[in-house]
Structure formats: structure tokens, C-alpha cells
Amino acid sequence: MGFLVPAFLGALLTLALPLWLHLRRRNRRTPVRFPSLQFLQALPIQVTRRRRLADLPLLLLRALAVAAVVLAFARPVLRPRADAGGDGAPRDVVLLVDRSLSMGTPGTWARTLDSARAVLDALGPADRVAVVAFDDAAEVVAPLAPDVAAARAALAALAPRPRGSAVAGAVRAASALLDARTGAARTLVLVSDLQGSALRGLGAVTLPAGTAWRAIGTGPAEHRNRWVGSLRTRRSRPDGRSLLAVQAQLRTSASPARAVARETVVVTLLVNGRAAATTTVTVTGSAEAPVAFAPVAVPEEAVLVQVALAPDDLPGDDTVRAVVPREVPIPVTLLTTAPSEETAYLLQALALVDAPRLAVERRAKLGAPPARGGDGAAAVPPVLLAWDLLPPAATLDAWRAQGAGVVLLAGARVAARRGSGTPWPATLQGMADRTASGGGRLTSWRVEHPLLAPFREVPQALGEPRAWRYPRLEPAAGAEVLARFDDGLPAIVQGGSAGPAGASPSIVVALPLATSTGEWPLHPAFVPLVQQLVHQAAAVTSGGEALVTGSRWRVPATVQDPVLREPGGRLQRPAAGGDAEAVVSLADAGSYQLFAGRAAGVPAQLLAVNVPEAESQLEALPATLVRPDSVAAAAPAATPATAPSDAEALAQTERRQSGWRWLLLLAAALLLVETLLATRGRRAVVQDALLRPAASAAAGPTPPRRE
């Protein structure tokens, strides 16, 4: 037997209360009216404190009642013999402990440690145990060994961290530990708040055959959390000054019991660590509320923007960060031999891009790439837009060597050539003519990709414009198809690692960007799509740029002898070995600073890292419904009880936890018996020896007198 909340067992100290009451009770006599005292013998009345237990059965009843109530609140759980280790067979137990951001809600971490220690308490002398702590990555903090003391010490050293959560990766790490030994029963125990977002991919994990699985949910029964999402920024210069406007969305996650019909939230904007503006937002129910700050003056260089809320149950997500890069015009070269009227709408769309601005140059022949300057920071790479024209391979390689991003806006001219070659991520196979069928539309797209980020809120806008004619694309190996037409042909394809080291992406677009071949130039989605194509090719982000914990970031090769300062102040040299493609892991949330040479002066680049937004949503699944789907398939067919249905598993767990009801009934019964025993029989009779004459003692006892 174990306990869900073993901390309540400390209330057993209240068993001393009945004992204290018994010892504190004083002997008291009831005065009796008598007409004359001359015939009575004068005796002194002494009131003394009891020094011994006068009524042991009554004391035991009261103590048992208190103990039953305490045990009921500790929630006893009856586990099967295999789980409790009572059969004496050796077991290998891997304990998975969630230490992600969501475990920091009030009381959650204490319940997690209590539950984990209860698992260790149930181990037998022949069992081995390992502890795997996980957030967005898994770490074996105690290897598989019979040393329970080491596992307890590892648990005591853990604490929640501002990171995301991925249960599937932790289960894979546990499976590797269990595979290391055969001949012992295997058990895997997950202790977590069981967030739904953290369980993605768990069904695809395969456990070793015969592995027992158990999940323990320690999340709060009721929750309420606020956070900021969809942070967007925009620079402007209405009077020559650099102004920054910040917009965001205030979001709320709450259980029904803690839902608030209406509340007012104070939101603060910080620029480079200093408070710049404050606004008040009214939230109705659990709906989202927009947050908008008036434009504030900012320096010309890159700035760190933070939007902060007042602390709530989960303070780790009350601040969201973003870096607004220095506004340097992106050099864009439009390579085309088409008539001006054909590219008129594209040039107008490029002129509307101002975050950051574009320096557009039109060429009919591709020459040498523009020189990249800078002041120690990574200069903005050039962008080449090839309008229905394939540049010479040698010249294109020179542009790629400068880090240029290249975009092929394919049309009928290049489609007729039937081919492309490096670095393009797709080959062309002629034209598709949809004029007779009323035109083709996009029906599949990946709005989670940065190139299509502006359409996350309105993805249906991508499917509205029609295309009359467009090239047939055949994606290359390793290429990403970001959008498809309704006939299955790719519409936007982005390359992977093709091209020189450190080069920006290469993109092929089959969407018709001229009015003669489709409706895209006349649709409102045209301008944001062109803007994102340029930004994606230049490897910059419109609005605030931010990464999430667990991301891997490539250090720019243009920064010589880079030094990275982490949010906690620790320094690391990611390219100390001379690797021009050094990659660092962004483990902690906060702001990172990249310096050239030494960590002093103005940083060459700023990075903002946030906890994944899914970590702020505290909705959890029942523990009985959390298990890898492969557990049932891996278990022997002769034991179907190892994989019960969800309803059966829920009923079994409820039966094992139903002991608290019987304990409360026992406590009520004991209190009832105690009441009857204390008010009836000899305990209600007072022997008033003071009223008996001393001479009558020889004549026998005086009949008792009721009070």
C-alpha cells in the first residue's frame, strides 16, 4: 500500500491531543445543598491534576478516530503485488521525473517529490532503480543501480526549470536503460503533471517487451494561468526618429472552478531591460485580449523587447522576449528580362516592405554579388530574385558563397527548359494549364513554417486566389514542400543544405505572380507573401525575432572568435576549435549576447529565447489514459489484463484509491461509539466519597448517586 499525498501523514502528531486532554482533566465535585453542617465531618477538598490514564478504552477510541481521518486525507492506494515488489522478484525500475516549467505551479513540485519518494520506498532489496529527469531533453541523473540513497540524493537536487517538456524523448532514454539488462522485471514510472502538449509522439515510442508502465499525475486539480503570445514589432520613422510599436496577445488558461468572468491585467513593455510603457488590458472570461503599446523611441541598433505581466501561479512564463534587429536595408536584386508591366505588381509589393526596408535593384544580367560590409556584426546578406530566369551556375555559386539567399520565381520560360540544377531544390517539368477547369488553388500549406507565419491566424487566405497556369515542380531529395496546389503539385519548395556552407535558403516558387497567369497579384495575401519570401531568403524575421528553449542556433561565420554570454552570465566560445559552422544549444530562457573577441562593448548579435508557448497551457490528461500505445502490443498475449481499456483502467485505479471512504466511515463509527461510551454506564456515575460519613464505611458501600 502507498499514499498519494504522504505529506498528510505528518498530521499523525495530532494523536497526542487526546492524551493531553486526558491528562489535563481535573477532578471536580458538585456542591450539594444541606441544611446544617454541624453533623458533618469537615474534610479538605483537593483538586488535583491526573497523573495517569484513568480511562484507557476511551482514549484508544479517540486516537483511532484521529488516525483514521489522517490516513483518509493521505489517500492510500493499493498497488498490485508486481508493482509493490512484494513477490521478491528483482526488478529494474526507471523513474521519469518531469522538471519542465509547468511543474512550478504551487504545490506541484512538492507532490512530485512525494510521489517519486513513495516509488523508492516500495522498492525491494533486490531491485535496481534509475532516475531520469526531463524537460525538452532527458538526463540520466541516477544510473540503474541498487543504490536507493543515490536516487534520493538525485531527486533532492532537482528543481523545475524554464523549459518545455517532451515525454517521448524521456521514455526513449528510459527504454535504453531497460534494454541494458535482461532477466529482471522492467517497470517504468512517469511522475509528471501530464500536460497534453508534452505527450506528443508518446504513442510512437516502443518499450521493451513485458515492460510495466505507470503514470502518476501531480498537477493541480484547479489551475489558472496567463501569458503573452504572438509578439510582433514594427519600426517606423515619422519624424526622423526610430519608433517601435509593439503588439501582442494576452492569453488565459483556466479550469472551470477558477475561471474569472472579467479581470484587469497590467502589462509592462521593457526595452533593453528598462520599463518603456505600461498599459491595462481587460480580459473577459478565457478569451484572448489584444495588447498594443503606443510607439516608443528606441536606438537604431538591435534592441531587446520584453512584455511582462504581474506574477501568477506560473511566474516563469509571465515575460516574453524578442529581439528587434537593427534596421539595415536588405539589398535585393531582381534578375529579369521580362517586360516592365509583367513585374509591375512585384516591384510595388517590394516597395511596400519596410520592416526592414529593401534596396531593390533590377538587372537583366547577373554580375558579381554586392560586397558585404559591417561593423563587426553580421551584415545583412543579399537576396537574389530570379524572375522566370535561370542565372549561370558559376555566377550563382559566387552569390551563394557570399551568403546570398536565392529565390526562383518560376514561369513559362524556365518551365520550358525542363530542368534546374544546384542549388535549386526542385526541377521543372513543363507547365500545368488549369484555364479550362476554372483555375487551381492552394489546398495544403504549412503555416507553422516561418515563410508562411503571417497566415497562421488566417490560413484560409492562402486558398482563395486562383492560378490559371503554373510550372510543374518535382522536389529534390531533402527539400521541404511548404504549399501544394489542389492537384497535388508543389507550389513552394525550400532547399535544405544545398549550396556552400552557411548559405541562406534557396526557394522555388511556382505561384503565378503576374496578372496574366493568375489572381495572386490582386489578392491581399500577395504583399505579405512577397515580404516573407525576401525575409526568409535573407534569414531575417519581420517583427520580433525569438527562439524557444531547446533550439540549436548556428553562429554566424562572419563573427570572428565568437563569445556567447548566456542568460545566467556564463560565457562559452562556440567556435574555439576553429569550426566556422559552430552550433550552440539554447537551453535556458532569456537573452543571449554574442561578442567578437571578448565579452565587452556592444554585442555583435542579440538573441531572445522563450519557453514554448504550449508549456503555459496547464490542461492535463488523467494518469490512467497516459501510456504508450505500444505497451499493449509488446505485452504477452496471455496476459490481456496488462493492457486494459481506458474505462477499465480508470475503474481499477479508482477502486485502488477508494480506501479513504472506508477510513472516513470508520472514523465516524469510532466517534459514535466514543460518544455512547462517554455518556453511559459507569463513566456517567460519580462516586461522591466526600458525602459519605466515615463511620458508615463498615456498613458497606453507599449506593451510587447520579449527577
XYZ file of C-alpha atoms in Angstrom:
707
model
C 0.000 0.000 0.000
C 1.181 3.501 -0.799
C -0.176 7.015 -0.355
C -0.980 9.653 -2.984
C -0.287 12.513 -0.531
C 2.119 11.116 2.075
C 2.736 14.617 3.460
C -0.589 14.361 5.337
C 0.889 11.555 7.456
C 2.637 14.257 9.458
C -0.777 15.040 10.939
C -0.485 11.815 12.977
C 1.208 14.005 15.549
C -2.298 15.096 16.494
C -2.673 11.718 18.237
C -1.092 13.416 21.228
C -4.187 15.636 21.553
C -6.500 13.017 23.178
C -3.698 12.027 25.558
C -3.157 15.650 26.536
C -6.866 16.139 27.170
C -6.985 13.049 29.381
C -4.019 14.124 31.476
C -5.194 17.723 31.743
C -8.676 16.917 33.029
C -9.195 17.812 36.729
C -11.370 16.090 39.358
C -14.373 18.224 40.072
C -17.085 17.797 42.716
C -20.645 19.008 42.517
C -21.798 21.036 45.569
C -24.875 19.607 47.413
C -27.206 21.871 49.387
C -27.545 20.769 53.061
C -29.490 22.480 55.865
C -26.898 22.143 58.614
C -23.221 21.275 58.698
C -22.911 20.526 62.466
C -23.414 16.800 61.975
C -20.870 16.543 59.128
C -17.185 15.939 59.425
C -15.020 18.692 57.904
C -12.682 17.294 55.282
C -10.398 19.325 52.960
C -11.280 19.199 49.223
C -8.308 18.870 46.946
C -8.455 19.440 43.188
C -5.561 17.611 41.582
C -4.356 17.046 38.017
C -4.415 13.483 36.783
C -1.041 11.800 36.627
C -2.173 8.579 34.972
C -4.677 7.389 32.397
C -7.966 6.708 34.105
C -9.951 5.603 31.006
C -7.714 3.776 28.529
C -10.512 2.364 26.257
C -11.958 5.850 25.712
C -8.509 7.223 24.873
C -7.890 4.451 22.327
C -11.196 5.135 20.586
C -10.398 8.812 20.202
C -6.864 8.132 18.965
C -8.090 5.608 16.395
C -10.667 8.090 15.096
C -7.989 10.775 14.597
C -5.654 8.280 12.895
C -8.415 7.152 10.515
C -9.123 10.752 9.430
C -5.407 11.446 8.837
C -4.945 8.277 6.776
C -8.043 9.127 4.717
C -6.565 12.515 3.752
C -3.244 10.822 2.822
C -5.225 8.851 0.155
C -3.990 5.250 0.489
C -3.522 3.342 -2.776
C -3.439 -0.439 -3.075
C -0.993 -1.475 -5.786
C -0.732 -4.882 -7.426
C 1.891 -7.153 -5.973
C 4.043 -6.799 -9.106
C 4.119 -3.015 -8.698
C 4.804 -3.116 -4.996
C 7.637 -5.520 -5.295
C 6.135 -7.840 -2.733
C 6.778 -11.052 -4.641
C 10.539 -10.815 -4.031
C 11.455 -10.971 -7.746
C 14.178 -8.496 -8.783
C 13.053 -5.532 -10.832
C 14.619 -2.761 -12.897
C 12.689 0.456 -12.199
C 13.245 3.671 -14.159
C 11.706 6.746 -12.572
C 10.922 9.586 -15.021
C 10.609 12.949 -13.259
C 9.256 15.960 -15.133
C 11.113 19.194 -14.303
C 9.713 21.480 -17.013
C 8.285 24.956 -16.467
C 4.733 23.806 -15.736
C 5.941 21.844 -12.691
C 6.479 25.176 -10.932
C 2.802 25.784 -10.145
C 2.066 25.958 -6.381
C 2.237 22.532 -4.732
C 3.027 20.598 -7.916
C 6.730 20.086 -7.265
C 6.160 19.021 -3.645
C 3.640 16.424 -4.793
C 6.061 15.260 -7.472
C 8.863 14.660 -4.967
C 6.487 12.912 -2.535
C 5.228 10.603 -5.276
C 8.750 9.834 -6.506
C 9.946 9.041 -2.986
C 6.946 6.774 -2.478
C 8.081 4.760 -5.516
C 11.546 4.455 -3.994
C 10.053 3.400 -0.640
C 8.257 0.498 -2.348
C 11.449 -0.985 -3.809
C 12.643 -4.367 -2.645
C 16.224 -5.213 -1.586
C 16.971 -6.897 -4.945
C 15.564 -4.081 -7.106
C 17.591 -1.609 -9.146
C 16.437 1.926 -9.821
C 17.393 4.767 -12.173
C 16.187 8.371 -12.191
C 15.742 10.255 -15.485
C 14.942 13.962 -15.222
C 13.489 15.556 -18.327
C 12.178 18.772 -19.779
C 12.702 19.279 -23.517
C 15.687 16.917 -23.159
C 16.255 13.865 -20.954
C 19.124 13.487 -18.478
C 20.032 10.360 -16.501
C 20.717 11.835 -13.051
C 20.998 8.451 -11.305
C 22.136 5.373 -13.289
C 20.452 1.992 -12.988
C 21.840 0.568 -9.723
C 20.609 -0.881 -6.396
C 21.670 2.360 -4.659
C 18.396 3.889 -3.465
C 20.262 6.537 -1.469
C 21.848 7.859 -4.677
C 18.411 8.051 -6.298
C 17.071 10.015 -3.300
C 20.003 12.420 -3.491
C 19.406 12.909 -7.220
C 15.750 13.710 -6.552
C 16.653 16.244 -3.867
C 18.924 18.089 -6.305
C 16.205 18.532 -8.946
C 14.063 21.632 -9.430
C 11.707 22.929 -12.144
C 13.423 24.795 -14.987
C 12.026 27.319 -17.515
C 11.960 24.879 -20.416
C 9.481 22.877 -22.430
C 8.524 19.262 -21.898
C 8.817 16.179 -24.106
C 7.778 12.889 -22.508
C 8.514 10.804 -25.616
C 12.251 11.596 -25.520
C 12.429 10.707 -21.832
C 10.684 7.383 -22.433
C 13.183 6.556 -25.187
C 16.053 7.256 -22.771
C 14.406 5.006 -20.179
C 13.947 2.245 -22.749
C 17.680 2.345 -23.471
C 18.399 1.823 -19.770
C 15.946 -1.075 -19.505
C 17.407 -2.779 -22.563
C 20.804 -2.900 -20.885
C 19.879 -5.821 -18.642
C 17.793 -8.951 -19.078
C 16.387 -11.414 -16.573
C 14.630 -8.852 -14.358
C 11.121 -7.469 -14.479
C 11.048 -3.993 -16.012
C 8.966 -1.113 -14.704
C 8.771 2.443 -15.954
C 7.135 5.082 -13.729
C 6.324 8.560 -15.060
C 5.828 11.353 -12.491
C 4.537 14.480 -14.204
C 1.672 16.954 -14.390
C 0.734 15.123 -17.624
C 0.258 18.157 -19.861
C -1.391 17.223 -23.115
C 1.171 19.206 -25.146
C 4.077 17.307 -23.529
C 2.696 13.922 -24.616
C 3.076 14.428 -28.379
C 4.752 11.456 -30.002
C 4.354 9.200 -26.986
C 2.227 6.734 -28.929
C 5.099 6.107 -31.362
C 7.523 5.028 -28.621
C 8.231 1.301 -28.334
C 9.047 -0.152 -24.914
C 10.901 -3.426 -24.338
C 8.574 -6.421 -24.302
C 6.909 -7.032 -20.945
C 7.687 -3.589 -19.524
C 5.151 -2.414 -16.946
C 4.048 1.202 -17.294
C 2.643 3.510 -14.671
C 1.922 7.262 -14.805
C 1.407 9.418 -11.713
C -0.247 12.794 -12.223
C 0.870 15.501 -9.789
C -0.590 18.593 -11.445
C -3.002 20.952 -9.671
C -6.657 19.986 -9.512
C -7.589 23.570 -10.400
C -5.414 25.986 -12.332
C -5.332 29.460 -13.831
C -2.513 30.922 -15.877
C -1.886 33.991 -18.048
C 0.825 34.550 -20.621
C 1.688 36.663 -23.667
C 1.811 35.211 -27.165
C 2.150 36.387 -30.787
C 4.571 39.208 -30.007
C 5.030 41.454 -33.066
C 7.016 44.652 -33.511
C 7.273 47.314 -36.182
C 9.780 50.128 -36.640
C 8.803 53.479 -38.167
C 10.310 56.945 -38.723
C 7.505 59.500 -38.928
C 9.752 62.462 -37.975
C 13.221 61.053 -38.431
C 13.302 59.265 -35.068
C 13.294 55.486 -34.754
C 9.986 54.492 -33.149
C 8.933 50.976 -32.214
C 5.327 49.781 -31.957
C 4.695 46.518 -30.087
C 1.590 44.341 -30.284
C 0.833 41.035 -28.587
C -1.972 38.747 -27.443
C -2.826 38.148 -23.783
C -3.967 34.550 -23.335
C -5.518 32.691 -20.410
C -5.834 29.042 -19.452
C -8.132 28.233 -16.524
C -10.114 25.321 -15.166
C -13.882 25.913 -14.719
C -13.636 26.336 -10.951
C -11.085 29.155 -11.274
C -12.454 30.894 -14.341
C -12.964 34.637 -13.898
C -15.735 36.417 -15.757
C -13.787 39.673 -16.066
C -10.391 40.866 -14.869
C -7.974 43.706 -15.474
C -4.309 42.959 -16.143
C -1.407 45.422 -16.085
C 1.115 44.795 -18.890
C 4.566 46.416 -18.992
C 6.817 46.976 -22.007
C 10.580 46.889 -21.394
C 13.203 47.951 -23.941
C 16.766 46.817 -23.214
C 15.738 45.992 -19.654
C 14.108 49.362 -18.850
C 10.383 49.993 -18.490
C 9.239 51.999 -21.513
C 5.426 51.856 -21.335
C 2.549 50.375 -19.358
C -0.980 49.548 -20.449
C -4.062 47.964 -18.914
C -5.917 45.122 -20.603
C -9.372 43.840 -19.699
C -9.890 40.117 -20.217
C -13.408 38.686 -20.452
C -13.573 35.043 -19.454
C -10.868 32.885 -21.017
C -10.851 34.731 -24.345
C -7.742 36.302 -25.816
C -7.232 40.039 -25.476
C -5.041 42.192 -27.748
C -2.219 44.182 -26.162
C -0.986 47.290 -28.001
C 1.556 49.865 -26.846
C 1.970 53.346 -28.251
C 5.180 53.715 -30.300
C 8.245 54.371 -28.148
C 11.609 55.793 -29.172
C 14.363 53.183 -29.475
C 18.013 53.215 -30.598
C 18.938 52.474 -34.183
C 20.781 49.267 -33.272
C 19.200 45.991 -32.278
C 17.077 46.175 -29.111
C 15.730 43.591 -26.692
C 11.966 43.903 -26.173
C 10.147 42.297 -23.233
C 6.448 42.249 -22.404
C 5.813 41.362 -18.757
C 2.723 40.556 -16.683
C 2.198 40.527 -12.935
C 3.291 37.156 -11.448
C 0.622 34.441 -11.246
C 0.593 30.695 -10.473
C 3.273 30.117 -13.131
C 5.675 33.088 -12.992
C 8.151 31.510 -15.409
C 6.049 32.443 -18.459
C 4.975 35.922 -17.364
C 7.670 37.552 -19.537
C 8.080 37.066 -23.287
C 11.127 38.379 -25.121
C 12.010 39.314 -28.682
C 14.920 40.973 -30.464
C 14.199 43.712 -32.958
C 17.250 43.760 -35.241
C 18.959 46.912 -36.377
C 17.175 48.209 -39.425
C 19.626 47.791 -42.287
C 18.130 47.790 -45.805
C 18.254 44.358 -47.401
C 19.933 44.505 -50.840
C 17.551 42.815 -53.273
C 18.486 42.127 -56.900
C 15.620 41.376 -59.282
C 17.060 39.444 -62.216
C 14.656 39.528 -65.181
C 14.374 40.151 -68.889
C 10.578 40.328 -68.815
C 8.661 43.492 -69.773
C 8.146 46.044 -67.010
C 4.366 45.557 -66.973
C 4.860 41.874 -66.158
C 6.851 42.610 -62.980
C 4.982 45.793 -62.024
C 2.985 44.213 -59.176
C 6.095 42.503 -57.741
C 8.041 45.786 -57.697
C 5.133 47.553 -55.985
C 4.981 44.829 -53.330
C 8.739 45.096 -52.713
C 8.391 48.867 -52.296
C 5.812 48.350 -49.521
C 8.154 46.230 -47.395
C 9.560 48.398 -44.593
C 10.385 46.103 -41.690
C 13.230 46.184 -42.646
C 13.336 48.212 -45.848
C 14.527 46.776 -49.139
C 17.085 48.282 -51.500
C 15.826 46.888 -54.815
C 17.960 46.827 -57.953
C 16.703 45.480 -61.295
C 19.173 43.716 -63.581
C 18.932 41.915 -66.904
C 22.275 40.158 -66.450
C 23.721 38.756 -63.260
C 27.119 40.134 -62.306
C 29.256 39.925 -59.184
C 27.466 39.923 -55.833
C 27.480 43.151 -53.765
C 30.194 43.452 -51.128
C 29.092 42.782 -47.569
C 30.181 45.368 -45.044
C 29.540 45.712 -41.341
C 30.878 46.956 -38.039
C 31.687 43.570 -36.542
C 28.098 42.368 -36.639
C 26.861 40.001 -39.278
C 25.949 42.125 -42.298
C 22.608 41.580 -43.990
C 23.115 39.091 -46.835
C 21.895 39.992 -50.322
C 18.823 38.420 -51.878
C 18.521 37.357 -55.492
C 15.055 37.143 -57.045
C 15.240 35.390 -60.420
C 12.035 36.204 -62.316
C 11.439 33.322 -64.755
C 15.182 33.172 -65.495
C 17.937 30.730 -64.541
C 21.243 32.516 -63.753
C 24.558 30.995 -64.881
C 25.723 28.339 -62.439
C 29.193 29.846 -61.863
C 27.852 33.316 -61.096
C 25.149 31.884 -58.891
C 27.762 29.995 -56.865
C 29.593 33.271 -56.257
C 26.418 34.808 -54.855
C 25.836 31.760 -52.689
C 29.390 31.976 -51.370
C 28.546 35.492 -50.107
C 25.620 34.020 -48.128
C 23.010 35.271 -50.556
C 19.537 33.826 -50.456
C 18.166 32.908 -53.863
C 14.535 32.695 -54.948
C 13.435 31.354 -58.323
C 10.064 32.808 -59.355
C 9.362 30.143 -61.965
C 7.217 30.756 -65.030
C 6.672 29.527 -68.560
C 10.214 30.395 -69.762
C 12.143 28.266 -67.263
C 9.452 25.553 -67.238
C 10.004 25.024 -70.971
C 13.655 24.186 -70.304
C 12.644 21.210 -68.101
C 15.383 21.260 -65.511
C 17.172 23.429 -62.996
C 20.159 22.030 -61.082
C 22.002 23.092 -57.938
C 21.174 24.994 -55.788
C 17.511 24.871 -56.702
C 15.527 22.393 -54.574
C 13.190 21.365 -57.427
C 13.283 20.549 -61.100
C 10.766 21.848 -63.641
C 8.637 19.505 -65.739
C 6.679 21.831 -68.029
C 3.514 23.857 -67.360
C 0.146 22.956 -65.887
C -2.768 24.685 -67.645
C -5.883 24.958 -65.441
C -7.749 27.531 -67.501
C -10.411 25.104 -68.707
C -11.178 23.864 -65.170
C -11.587 27.301 -63.635
C -8.085 27.571 -62.186
C -6.232 25.841 -59.381
C -5.973 26.844 -55.726
C -3.723 26.004 -52.808
C -5.239 23.335 -50.585
C -2.236 22.291 -48.496
C 0.217 24.551 -46.677
C 2.485 24.617 -43.611
C 1.626 27.761 -41.681
C 3.964 26.689 -38.858
C 6.913 27.396 -41.183
C 8.399 30.921 -40.823
C 7.816 31.653 -44.509
C 4.049 31.373 -44.045
C 3.979 32.814 -40.493
C 1.719 35.828 -41.378
C -1.062 33.405 -42.353
C -1.224 31.461 -39.066
C -4.277 33.400 -37.930
C -5.983 33.399 -41.373
C -4.725 30.316 -43.259
C -7.818 30.323 -45.479
C -6.405 33.398 -47.262
C -3.854 31.158 -48.970
C -6.570 29.119 -50.624
C -8.564 31.976 -52.153
C -6.522 33.203 -55.198
C -6.772 31.120 -58.380
C -3.905 30.154 -60.656
C -4.501 29.706 -64.393
C -1.068 28.393 -65.405
C 1.922 27.394 -63.282
C 5.072 25.227 -63.611
C 5.133 21.574 -62.635
C 7.751 21.102 -59.903
C 9.477 17.899 -58.853
C 11.039 18.358 -55.345
C 14.642 17.242 -54.877
C 15.726 14.880 -52.112
C 15.700 16.615 -48.734
C 13.655 19.597 -49.942
C 10.682 20.933 -47.984
C 7.339 21.376 -49.738
C 5.655 24.305 -47.973
C 2.493 24.516 -50.109
C 0.701 22.451 -52.766
C -1.986 23.066 -55.342
C -5.246 21.160 -55.316
C -3.859 18.786 -57.980
C -1.001 17.779 -55.650
C 1.750 19.700 -57.463
C 4.178 21.676 -55.235
C 3.696 25.443 -55.156
C 6.573 26.494 -52.834
C 9.686 24.364 -52.251
C 12.574 25.308 -49.963
C 16.002 23.689 -50.155
C 17.841 22.032 -47.317
C 21.609 22.073 -47.065
C 22.315 22.602 -50.769
C 24.926 25.167 -51.626
C 28.050 26.385 -49.814
C 28.409 26.161 -46.062
C 26.457 28.805 -44.211
C 24.447 29.854 -47.278
C 20.902 31.139 -46.901
C 17.961 29.052 -48.128
C 17.125 28.516 -51.786
C 13.435 28.668 -52.699
C 11.470 27.812 -55.837
C 8.026 29.407 -56.209
C 5.505 28.125 -58.778
C 2.744 30.573 -57.804
C 1.779 32.869 -60.704
C 2.938 36.350 -59.676
C 1.728 38.080 -62.853
C -1.879 39.007 -63.597
C -1.783 37.151 -66.926
C -1.354 33.775 -65.206
C -3.353 34.096 -62.000
C -5.135 36.185 -59.362
C -2.316 36.306 -56.820
C -1.037 39.850 -57.621
C -4.566 41.221 -56.994
C -5.133 39.407 -53.685
C -4.361 40.898 -50.195
C -2.127 37.879 -49.449
C 0.308 38.889 -52.201
C 2.256 41.603 -50.322
C 2.865 39.622 -47.074
C 3.878 36.596 -49.146
C 6.469 38.610 -51.105
C 7.741 40.152 -47.869
C 8.195 36.739 -46.236
C 9.953 35.354 -49.333
C 12.579 38.109 -49.083
C 12.947 37.789 -45.310
C 13.262 34.021 -45.490
C 15.892 34.265 -48.205
C 17.826 36.865 -46.183
C 17.484 34.770 -42.992
C 15.842 37.641 -41.075
C 12.491 37.825 -39.369
C 9.946 40.611 -39.720
C 8.824 41.805 -36.340
C 10.460 40.498 -33.184
C 12.847 37.594 -33.558
C 12.775 34.930 -30.835
C 13.701 31.285 -30.437
C 12.478 28.675 -27.968
C 14.394 26.650 -25.417
C 15.928 23.509 -26.823
C 16.672 25.165 -30.186
C 20.040 24.829 -31.888
C 21.461 28.052 -33.281
C 24.200 28.399 -35.897
C 26.809 31.009 -35.031
C 27.367 33.397 -37.989
C 30.678 32.721 -39.716
C 31.231 36.481 -40.084
C 31.791 36.914 -36.335
C 35.464 36.303 -35.610
C 36.385 34.484 -32.386
C 32.775 34.493 -31.072
C 31.962 34.592 -27.357
C 28.399 33.851 -26.243
C 27.071 35.157 -22.925
C 24.154 33.089 -21.628
C 21.231 34.474 -19.553
C 22.890 33.390 -16.306
C 26.128 35.189 -17.201
C 28.156 32.104 -18.156
C 30.464 32.536 -21.158
C 31.201 29.992 -23.851
C 33.286 30.047 -27.011
C 31.287 28.014 -29.539
C 33.983 28.188 -32.266
C 37.053 27.642 -30.091
C 38.124 24.741 -32.308
C 38.030 26.810 -35.487
C 34.701 25.410 -36.684
C 33.067 28.020 -38.951
C 29.723 26.259 -38.577
C 29.604 26.132 -34.773
C 26.172 25.309 -33.398
C 25.108 26.047 -29.814
C 22.174 24.685 -27.859
C 19.914 27.358 -26.359
C 18.942 25.573 -23.167
C 17.701 28.427 -20.950
C 15.074 31.109 -21.451
C 16.330 34.689 -21.507
C 18.572 36.931 -23.596
C 21.863 35.817 -25.159
C 24.643 38.155 -26.303
C 27.208 37.277 -28.971
C 30.505 39.177 -28.921
C 33.526 39.173 -31.211
C 36.813 38.501 -29.434
C 35.803 39.263 -25.827
C 32.571 39.847 -23.909
C 32.762 43.634 -23.743
C 31.279 46.587 -25.555
C 28.355 46.412 -27.945
C 27.324 42.811 -28.739
C 27.566 41.686 -32.328
C 24.186 39.980 -32.080
C 21.339 39.581 -29.591
C 19.182 36.503 -29.158
C 15.884 36.153 -27.312
C 14.841 32.706 -26.126
C 11.400 31.925 -24.678
C 9.772 28.858 -23.215
C 7.483 27.129 -25.756
C 4.018 28.621 -25.538
C 2.458 25.163 -25.188
C 4.096 24.884 -21.740
C 1.755 27.620 -20.460
C -1.364 25.546 -21.156
C -1.850 23.550 -17.955
C -4.655 21.230 -19.070
C -3.712 17.659 -18.142
C -4.857 14.149 -19.024
C -5.890 11.520 -16.439
C -2.982 9.325 -15.406
C -4.847 6.191 -16.444
C -5.066 7.395 -20.044
C -1.354 8.172 -20.388
C 0.665 5.237 -21.713
C 2.487 4.402 -24.937
C 0.202 2.589 -27.352
C 2.989 0.078 -27.961
C 2.826 -1.255 -24.389
C -0.226 -3.360 -25.165
C 1.360 -4.705 -28.355
C 4.629 -5.596 -26.627
C 2.985 -7.387 -23.687
C 2.485 -11.181 -23.880
C -0.835 -12.246 -25.387
C -1.547 -14.492 -22.383
C -1.904 -11.503 -20.068
C -4.547 -9.259 -21.593
C -5.010 -7.513 -18.244
C -1.749 -5.652 -18.791
C -3.454 -3.509 -21.403
C -6.974 -2.757 -20.182
C -9.191 -0.309 -21.941
C -9.277 3.284 -20.792
C -12.574 2.815 -18.932
C -11.403 -0.398 -17.257
C -8.081 1.158 -16.245
C -9.869 4.164 -14.809
C -12.197 1.906 -12.813
C -9.291 -0.183 -11.496
C -7.398 2.876 -10.356
C -10.486 4.276 -8.668
C -11.000 1.008 -6.798
C -7.412 1.061 -5.554
C -7.906 4.615 -4.269
C -11.315 4.050 -2.616
C -9.857 3.214 0.809
C -10.212 6.800 2.012
C -14.007 6.475 2.002
C -13.873 3.440 4.305
C -11.443 5.220 6.603
C -13.833 8.165 6.960
C -16.704 5.765 7.714
C -14.513 4.049 10.314
C -13.684 7.393 11.929
C -17.386 8.297 12.098
C -18.213 4.922 13.658
C -15.433 5.296 16.246
C -16.632 8.762 17.200
C -20.185 7.452 17.576
C -19.025 4.623 19.875
C -16.881 7.086 21.815
C -19.898 9.346 22.374
C -22.066 6.488 23.639
C -19.278 5.129 25.834
C -18.540 8.514 27.405
C -22.175 9.306 28.342
C -23.470 5.941 29.522
C -22.625 3.292 32.103
C -20.133 3.674 34.920
C -18.412 6.693 33.240
C -21.550 8.767 33.930
C -21.657 7.789 37.612
C -19.833 9.882 40.184
C -18.775 8.290 43.478
C -19.119 11.125 45.929
C -16.978 9.813 48.720
C -16.940 13.207 50.351
C -20.660 12.922 51.182
C -20.354 9.529 52.887
C -19.832 9.580 56.650
C -16.639 7.935 57.655
C -18.446 5.814 60.246
C -20.637 4.190 57.615
C -17.676 2.678 55.859
C -18.003 -0.515 57.907
C -21.653 -0.866 56.994
C -20.877 -1.273 53.313
C -20.717 0.962 50.308
C -23.257 3.705 49.779
C -25.413 3.362 46.653
C -24.043 5.474 43.819
C -25.591 8.821 43.071
C -26.204 10.127 39.557
C -25.207 13.676 38.709
